[in-house]
Amino acid sequence: MTATRAARHRMPGRLVAGGASAVLVAAVAMVIALFAADSEPQTDDDGLGGAGALAEWLMPLVRLLSTMATVGCAGALLAAVVLLRTDGGPLGLQGRRAIRDASNSAVIWSVAAFTGAVLTAAVMLATPVSLLHLRLDDALGIPEVKALLITGILVAALAIGIRRVDTSAAAGLGVLVAIAALLPPALTAFPRDESYVVLAGAALVIHVIAATSWVGGLAGLVRYGRASRSGLPLVLERFSQVALASSIAVLLSGLVSAIGRLAAKSGGFGSIPDLLTSDAYGALLLAKTVAFVILIIGGWFHRRHTIGDLTTTGNRFWQLVAGELILMAVAIGLSVALAQTT
């Protein structure tokens, strides 16, 4: 009993440390990618106008934090509804813990969304944040800003609404709200004047939902699945199904979305191969694709060699999971850098 209680007290600290480590890895990958692609935030040398260097850099960093909080919220909800499924009945200890974590992550996600809306308005209007209230109407007219505000409102409602949820059926409603909150930023990710925006935008919606489910599911597996050795095989089986479907959707939708974006940048599908090797966006896209392919291969290796017998491969299994999470953090950093690259 004493050991169990101690483990419960230690877990929040481990959760914070793990989350902070993931954010750090993703941030380093993002910054390196931005500089490698010459896409780091630029400010006017004459000091006239502009949102300022701090706002320019905070925007991708806040976007990264929002993405990581989204993954945390989605992973916790996925754990409560799918991995630890109780067929709509009362949630167990780990399920209730997952709901609390989802609510806490949603708070961070909401704050990041609102902060991102302010920074996006400042950057796009080339106006310091301190003077943004003078251009409030212009700021609220920017589609990206409106999308982030809608997301912030939805996620704030999610954080409050699921706080005391105690059944997996009720938690399922939270999943629907979380998916709805993902949609506005994805739908406004590409400029409206791109001729291939429908193709790229529709694929991006699927890509975001699938990637969030996959990465969040793996994080949820580590956070909640390890607590019960007897129930771990069932949780792993359920996650394996989610990961297989999500990884395929991520790869295909990501390729379709990228093709649409590259076609818009180059003026047609025929110029895509040249753009892949000569443009910063193409280079980052290739790096991100390689990362996801490695993750898919790693998932296949898990299902083939380690999941079958955790009694003999337990340590190696969790080492591979840790490696996957690190690579996923790198992929998230590359994704944010990709969104920053034009």
Tab-separated table of C-alpha atoms in Angstrom:
chain	number	residue	atom	x	y	z
A	1	MET	CA	0.000	0.000	0.000
A	2	THR	CA	2.791	2.396	0.939
A	3	ALA	CA	4.635	1.708	-2.312
A	4	THR	CA	1.434	2.250	-4.292
A	5	ARG	CA	0.762	5.571	-2.617
A	6	ALA	CA	4.348	6.676	-3.179
A	7	ALA	CA	4.081	5.781	-6.843
A	8	ARG	CA	0.919	7.850	-7.148
A	9	HIS	CA	2.625	10.826	-5.559
A	10	ARG	CA	5.654	10.524	-7.808
A	11	MET	CA	3.725	10.266	-11.048
A	12	PRO	CA	2.683	13.940	-11.366
A	13	GLY	CA	6.316	14.959	-11.030
A	14	ARG	CA	7.290	12.458	-13.696
A	15	LEU	CA	4.461	13.715	-15.881
A	16	VAL	CA	5.646	17.315	-15.606
A	17	ALA	CA	9.262	16.294	-16.232
A	18	GLY	CA	8.285	14.159	-19.213
A	19	GLY	CA	6.120	16.897	-20.685
A	20	ALA	CA	8.807	19.531	-20.182
A	21	SER	CA	11.393	17.266	-21.817
A	22	ALA	CA	9.137	16.668	-24.811
A	23	VAL	CA	8.517	20.402	-25.226
A	24	LEU	CA	12.265	21.080	-24.995
A	25	VAL	CA	13.118	18.455	-27.634
A	26	ALA	CA	10.391	19.750	-29.945
A	27	ALA	CA	11.485	23.376	-29.415
A	28	VAL	CA	15.116	22.593	-30.228
A	29	ALA	CA	14.065	20.726	-33.390
A	30	MET	CA	11.816	23.626	-34.391
A	31	VAL	CA	14.489	26.297	-33.901
A	32	ILE	CA	17.136	24.293	-35.767
A	33	ALA	CA	14.697	23.673	-38.629
A	34	LEU	CA	13.723	27.355	-38.821
A	35	PHE	CA	17.340	28.484	-39.072
A	36	ALA	CA	18.232	25.689	-41.503
A	37	ALA	CA	15.403	26.784	-43.796
A	38	ASP	CA	16.100	30.524	-43.343
A	39	SER	CA	12.573	30.837	-41.950
A	40	GLU	CA	13.408	32.249	-38.529
A	41	PRO	CA	11.285	35.266	-37.560
A	42	GLN	CA	12.550	38.468	-39.155
A	43	THR	CA	12.227	42.000	-37.824
A	44	ASP	CA	12.748	45.345	-39.516
A	45	ASP	CA	16.240	46.731	-38.942
A	46	ASP	CA	14.989	50.331	-38.946
A	47	GLY	CA	12.762	49.635	-35.960
A	48	LEU	CA	9.713	51.154	-37.662
A	49	GLY	CA	6.486	49.240	-37.243
A	50	GLY	CA	6.253	45.514	-36.782
A	51	ALA	CA	5.186	43.391	-33.859
A	52	GLY	CA	8.689	43.224	-32.415
A	53	ALA	CA	11.252	40.440	-32.161
A	54	LEU	CA	9.712	39.016	-28.986
A	55	ALA	CA	6.263	38.610	-30.540
A	56	GLU	CA	7.768	37.208	-33.747
A	57	TRP	CA	9.562	34.466	-31.815
A	58	LEU	CA	6.788	33.851	-29.313
A	59	MET	CA	4.295	33.025	-32.054
A	60	PRO	CA	5.927	29.729	-33.181
A	61	LEU	CA	6.863	28.875	-29.590
A	62	VAL	CA	3.280	29.344	-28.414
A	63	ARG	CA	2.071	27.328	-31.401
A	64	LEU	CA	4.435	24.562	-30.329
A	65	LEU	CA	3.177	24.681	-26.742
A	66	SER	CA	-0.408	24.594	-28.015
A	67	THR	CA	0.381	21.536	-30.129
A	68	MET	CA	2.002	19.706	-27.230
A	69	ALA	CA	-0.950	20.541	-24.940
A	70	THR	CA	-3.302	19.309	-27.661
A	71	VAL	CA	-1.438	16.021	-27.800
A	72	GLY	CA	-1.561	15.706	-24.020
A	73	CYS	CA	-5.296	16.391	-23.902
A	74	ALA	CA	-6.039	14.042	-26.799
A	75	GLY	CA	-3.860	11.292	-25.344
A	76	ALA	CA	-5.596	11.474	-21.978
A	77	LEU	CA	-9.067	11.458	-23.547
A	78	LEU	CA	-8.104	8.612	-25.867
A	79	ALA	CA	-6.855	6.641	-22.885
A	80	ALA	CA	-10.104	7.167	-20.966
A	81	VAL	CA	-12.382	6.384	-23.915
A	82	VAL	CA	-10.446	3.734	-25.875
A	83	LEU	CA	-7.336	2.364	-24.158
A	84	LEU	CA	-8.986	1.986	-20.749
A	85	ARG	CA	-12.465	1.455	-22.184
A	86	THR	CA	-15.180	0.293	-19.790
A	87	ASP	CA	-18.086	0.140	-22.277
A	88	GLY	CA	-19.626	3.376	-21.051
A	89	GLY	CA	-19.484	2.432	-17.372
A	90	PRO	CA	-17.741	4.210	-14.491
A	91	LEU	CA	-14.104	5.110	-15.050
A	92	GLY	CA	-11.485	3.329	-12.974
A	93	LEU	CA	-8.619	4.957	-11.127
A	94	GLN	CA	-6.504	5.429	-14.242
A	95	GLY	CA	-9.506	6.618	-16.242
A	96	ARG	CA	-10.308	9.336	-13.681
A	97	ARG	CA	-6.653	10.330	-13.627
A	98	ALA	CA	-6.732	10.575	-17.414
A	99	ILE	CA	-9.758	12.882	-17.280
A	100	ARG	CA	-8.025	15.201	-14.809
A	101	ASP	CA	-4.942	15.271	-17.004
A	102	ALA	CA	-7.090	16.014	-20.062
A	103	SER	CA	-8.724	18.923	-18.246
A	104	ASN	CA	-5.362	20.323	-17.144
A	105	SER	CA	-3.942	19.984	-20.659
A	106	ALA	CA	-7.042	21.671	-22.075
A	107	VAL	CA	-6.424	24.669	-19.799
A	108	ILE	CA	-2.899	25.034	-21.231
A	109	TRP	CA	-4.223	24.478	-24.764
A	110	SER	CA	-6.864	27.178	-24.286
A	111	VAL	CA	-4.433	29.737	-22.870
A	112	ALA	CA	-2.000	29.001	-25.715
A	113	ALA	CA	-4.785	29.420	-28.295
A	114	PHE	CA	-5.836	32.814	-26.915
A	115	THR	CA	-2.202	33.926	-26.641
A	116	GLY	CA	-1.574	32.707	-30.172
A	117	ALA	CA	-4.530	34.762	-31.413
A	118	VAL	CA	-3.045	37.932	-29.921
A	119	LEU	CA	0.441	37.231	-31.299
A	120	THR	CA	-0.901	36.265	-34.729
A	121	ALA	CA	-2.858	39.502	-34.939
A	122	ALA	CA	0.185	41.521	-33.894
A	123	VAL	CA	2.457	39.850	-36.437
A	124	MET	CA	-0.002	39.909	-39.335
A	125	LEU	CA	-0.936	43.551	-38.695
A	126	ALA	CA	2.701	44.525	-38.014
A	127	THR	CA	1.543	46.150	-34.788
A	128	PRO	CA	3.072	45.877	-31.308
A	129	VAL	CA	0.938	43.904	-28.877
A	130	SER	CA	0.667	46.945	-26.617
A	131	LEU	CA	-1.037	48.904	-29.431
A	132	LEU	CA	-3.173	46.077	-30.752
A	133	HIS	CA	-6.296	47.360	-28.982
A	134	LEU	CA	-6.259	50.307	-31.383
A	135	ARG	CA	-6.775	47.901	-34.289
A	136	LEU	CA	-9.173	45.492	-32.645
A	137	ASP	CA	-11.611	45.424	-35.567
A	138	ASP	CA	-8.801	44.625	-38.016
A	139	ALA	CA	-7.485	41.895	-35.708
A	140	LEU	CA	-10.882	40.224	-35.335
A	141	GLY	CA	-11.256	40.245	-39.113
A	142	ILE	CA	-8.227	37.989	-39.659
A	143	PRO	CA	-9.390	34.378	-40.307
A	144	GLU	CA	-6.434	32.845	-38.444
A	145	VAL	CA	-7.177	34.976	-35.388
A	146	LYS	CA	-10.862	34.072	-35.411
A	147	ALA	CA	-9.974	30.396	-35.748
A	148	LEU	CA	-7.687	30.526	-32.700
A	149	LEU	CA	-10.318	32.370	-30.656
A	150	ILE	CA	-12.935	29.745	-31.529
A	151	THR	CA	-10.502	27.004	-30.550
A	152	GLY	CA	-9.703	28.758	-27.283
A	153	ILE	CA	-13.392	29.044	-26.391
A	154	LEU	CA	-14.136	25.419	-27.261
A	155	VAL	CA	-11.161	24.115	-25.319
A	156	ALA	CA	-11.945	26.279	-22.296
A	157	ALA	CA	-15.430	24.774	-22.295
A	158	LEU	CA	-13.863	21.324	-22.652
A	159	ALA	CA	-11.569	21.904	-19.661
A	160	ILE	CA	-14.512	22.866	-17.468
A	161	GLY	CA	-16.991	20.326	-18.837
A	162	ILE	CA	-14.889	17.194	-18.428
A	163	ARG	CA	-13.402	18.039	-15.054
A	164	ARG	CA	-15.862	15.883	-13.105
A	165	VAL	CA	-16.756	13.354	-15.802
A	166	ASP	CA	-16.817	9.829	-14.359
A	167	THR	CA	-17.911	7.578	-17.262
A	168	SER	CA	-16.224	6.726	-20.540
A	169	ALA	CA	-19.429	7.557	-22.424
A	170	ALA	CA	-19.388	11.114	-21.081
A	171	ALA	CA	-15.677	11.357	-21.812
A	172	GLY	CA	-16.517	10.437	-25.406
A	173	LEU	CA	-18.382	13.733	-25.719
A	174	GLY	CA	-15.155	15.440	-24.705
A	175	VAL	CA	-13.407	13.721	-27.616
A	176	LEU	CA	-15.939	15.249	-30.026
A	177	VAL	CA	-15.356	18.729	-28.584
A	178	ALA	CA	-11.579	18.250	-28.846
A	179	ILE	CA	-11.911	17.240	-32.512
A	180	ALA	CA	-14.097	20.281	-33.163
A	181	ALA	CA	-11.449	22.488	-31.539
A	182	LEU	CA	-8.789	21.099	-33.898
A	183	LEU	CA	-10.703	22.055	-37.022
A	184	PRO	CA	-10.679	25.914	-37.160
A	185	PRO	CA	-6.857	26.366	-37.231
A	186	ALA	CA	-6.499	23.506	-39.730
A	187	LEU	CA	-9.114	25.013	-42.027
A	188	THR	CA	-7.311	28.371	-42.055
A	189	ALA	CA	-3.778	26.989	-42.349
A	190	PHE	CA	-3.370	27.896	-46.016
A	191	PRO	CA	-3.878	31.262	-47.724
A	192	ARG	CA	-7.214	31.661	-49.450
A	193	ASP	CA	-5.677	32.553	-52.818
A	194	GLU	CA	-4.045	29.155	-53.339
A	195	SER	CA	-5.628	27.265	-56.206
A	196	TYR	CA	-5.121	23.917	-54.461
A	197	VAL	CA	-6.354	25.032	-51.049
A	198	VAL	CA	-9.320	22.630	-51.000
A	199	LEU	CA	-7.083	19.610	-51.539
A	200	ALA	CA	-4.437	20.757	-49.074
A	201	GLY	CA	-6.897	21.968	-46.433
A	202	ALA	CA	-9.119	18.880	-46.440
A	203	ALA	CA	-6.126	16.565	-46.168
A	204	LEU	CA	-4.625	18.692	-43.403
A	205	VAL	CA	-7.764	18.303	-41.268
A	206	ILE	CA	-7.433	14.514	-41.456
A	207	HIS	CA	-3.690	14.779	-40.881
A	208	VAL	CA	-4.049	16.837	-37.706
A	209	ILE	CA	-6.710	14.569	-36.191
A	210	ALA	CA	-4.825	11.365	-37.042
A	211	ALA	CA	-1.447	12.670	-35.849
A	212	THR	CA	-2.931	13.918	-32.591
A	213	SER	CA	-4.570	10.531	-31.979
A	214	TRP	CA	-1.375	8.627	-32.753
A	215	VAL	CA	1.084	10.725	-30.755
A	216	GLY	CA	-1.379	11.348	-27.937
A	217	GLY	CA	-2.272	7.667	-27.789
A	218	LEU	CA	1.354	6.669	-27.316
A	219	ALA	CA	1.796	9.270	-24.585
A	220	GLY	CA	-1.391	7.965	-22.948
A	221	LEU	CA	-0.063	4.419	-23.139
A	222	VAL	CA	3.059	5.401	-21.209
A	223	ARG	CA	1.154	7.495	-18.686
A	224	TYR	CA	-1.701	5.082	-17.898
A	225	GLY	CA	-0.969	1.687	-19.427
A	226	ARG	CA	2.107	0.983	-17.323
A	227	ALA	CA	0.115	1.283	-14.080
A	228	SER	CA	-1.473	-2.161	-14.513
A	229	ARG	CA	0.707	-5.071	-15.572
A	230	SER	CA	-2.287	-7.396	-15.845
A	231	GLY	CA	-4.224	-4.990	-18.046
A	232	LEU	CA	-1.268	-3.844	-20.153
A	233	PRO	CA	-1.620	-6.481	-22.931
A	234	LEU	CA	-5.230	-5.396	-23.590
A	235	VAL	CA	-4.289	-1.712	-23.545
A	236	LEU	CA	-1.425	-2.430	-25.953
A	237	GLU	CA	-3.726	-4.327	-28.290
A	238	ARG	CA	-6.158	-1.413	-28.381
A	239	PHE	CA	-3.386	1.122	-28.906
A	240	SER	CA	-1.879	-0.980	-31.677
A	241	GLN	CA	-5.160	-0.774	-33.584
A	242	VAL	CA	-5.356	2.997	-33.089
A	243	ALA	CA	-1.702	3.474	-34.034
A	244	LEU	CA	-1.966	1.410	-37.220
A	245	ALA	CA	-4.994	3.298	-38.537
A	246	SER	CA	-3.667	6.692	-37.409
A	247	SER	CA	-0.169	6.220	-38.816
A	248	ILE	CA	-1.488	5.274	-42.246
A	249	ALA	CA	-3.879	8.246	-42.194
A	250	VAL	CA	-1.059	10.568	-41.092
A	251	LEU	CA	1.265	9.497	-43.880
A	252	LEU	CA	-1.319	9.567	-46.687
A	253	SER	CA	-3.069	12.764	-45.631
A	254	GLY	CA	0.255	14.471	-44.994
A	255	LEU	CA	1.461	13.615	-48.477
A	256	VAL	CA	-1.789	14.797	-50.088
A	257	SER	CA	-1.732	18.049	-48.094
A	258	ALA	CA	1.913	18.641	-48.960
A	259	ILE	CA	1.303	17.944	-52.638
A	260	GLY	CA	-1.475	20.525	-52.649
A	261	ARG	CA	0.726	23.103	-50.911
A	262	LEU	CA	3.727	22.428	-53.164
A	263	ALA	CA	1.553	22.579	-56.273
A	264	ALA	CA	0.222	25.944	-55.137
A	265	LYS	CA	3.768	27.238	-54.524
A	266	SER	CA	5.149	25.998	-57.839
A	267	GLY	CA	2.141	26.665	-60.051
A	268	GLY	CA	1.306	23.060	-60.870
A	269	PHE	CA	1.890	19.413	-60.053
A	270	GLY	CA	4.671	19.040	-62.611
A	271	SER	CA	7.027	21.356	-60.740
A	272	ILE	CA	6.768	19.569	-57.393
A	273	PRO	CA	9.937	17.388	-57.779
A	274	ASP	CA	12.100	20.455	-58.424
A	275	LEU	CA	10.584	22.334	-55.500
A	276	LEU	CA	11.252	19.446	-53.134
A	277	THR	CA	14.995	19.749	-53.650
A	278	SER	CA	15.294	23.515	-54.052
A	279	ASP	CA	12.805	25.003	-51.585
A	280	ALA	CA	13.057	25.215	-47.790
A	281	TYR	CA	9.482	24.003	-47.390
A	282	GLY	CA	10.272	20.925	-49.485
A	283	ALA	CA	13.388	20.134	-47.457
A	284	LEU	CA	11.505	20.336	-44.149
A	285	LEU	CA	8.702	18.272	-45.607
A	286	LEU	CA	11.139	15.523	-46.584
A	287	ALA	CA	12.680	15.563	-43.084
A	288	LYS	CA	9.254	15.312	-41.460
A	289	THR	CA	8.224	12.500	-43.814
A	290	VAL	CA	11.376	10.536	-42.975
A	291	ALA	CA	10.615	10.942	-39.258
A	292	PHE	CA	7.090	9.583	-39.689
A	293	VAL	CA	8.266	6.673	-41.842
A	294	ILE	CA	10.743	5.714	-39.119
A	295	LEU	CA	7.916	5.900	-36.568
A	296	ILE	CA	5.719	3.632	-38.686
A	297	ILE	CA	8.561	1.119	-39.009
A	298	GLY	CA	9.106	1.335	-35.256
A	299	GLY	CA	5.422	0.605	-34.657
A	300	TRP	CA	5.613	-2.424	-36.924
A	301	PHE	CA	8.689	-3.634	-35.030
A	302	HIS	CA	6.777	-3.322	-31.768
A	303	ARG	CA	3.869	-5.389	-33.001
A	304	ARG	CA	6.158	-7.995	-34.531
A	305	HIS	CA	8.855	-8.456	-31.901
A	306	THR	CA	8.109	-6.917	-28.506
A	307	ILE	CA	4.389	-6.750	-27.772
A	308	GLY	CA	3.924	-10.497	-27.986
A	309	ASP	CA	5.847	-11.300	-24.823
A	310	LEU	CA	6.328	-8.403	-22.425
A	311	THR	CA	7.677	-10.724	-19.752
A	312	THR	CA	10.917	-11.144	-21.671
A	313	THR	CA	11.005	-7.909	-23.715
A	314	GLY	CA	9.492	-5.474	-21.213
A	315	ASN	CA	12.518	-3.219	-20.773
A	316	ARG	CA	13.318	-3.194	-24.467
A	317	PHE	CA	9.689	-2.392	-25.262
A	318	TRP	CA	9.625	0.706	-23.052
A	319	GLN	CA	13.023	1.796	-24.366
A	320	LEU	CA	11.611	1.681	-27.892
A	321	VAL	CA	8.530	3.592	-26.757
A	322	ALA	CA	10.771	6.283	-25.240
A	323	GLY	CA	12.656	6.505	-28.520
A	324	GLU	CA	9.396	6.844	-30.436
A	325	LEU	CA	8.203	9.647	-28.165
A	326	ILE	CA	11.456	11.537	-28.685
A	327	LEU	CA	11.156	11.143	-32.451
A	328	MET	CA	7.526	12.242	-32.282
A	329	ALA	CA	8.586	15.375	-30.394
A	330	VAL	CA	11.114	16.081	-33.148
A	331	ALA	CA	8.402	15.563	-35.768
A	332	ILE	CA	6.128	18.014	-33.947
A	333	GLY	CA	8.917	20.590	-33.905
A	334	LEU	CA	9.428	20.080	-37.631
A	335	SER	CA	5.681	20.453	-38.184
A	336	VAL	CA	5.614	23.831	-36.460
A	337	ALA	CA	8.666	24.946	-38.429
A	338	LEU	CA	6.942	23.737	-41.587
A	339	ALA	CA	3.899	25.879	-40.796
A	340	GLN	CA	6.218	28.864	-40.294
A	341	THR	CA	7.969	28.307	-43.627
A	342	THR	CA	6.440	29.902	-46.700
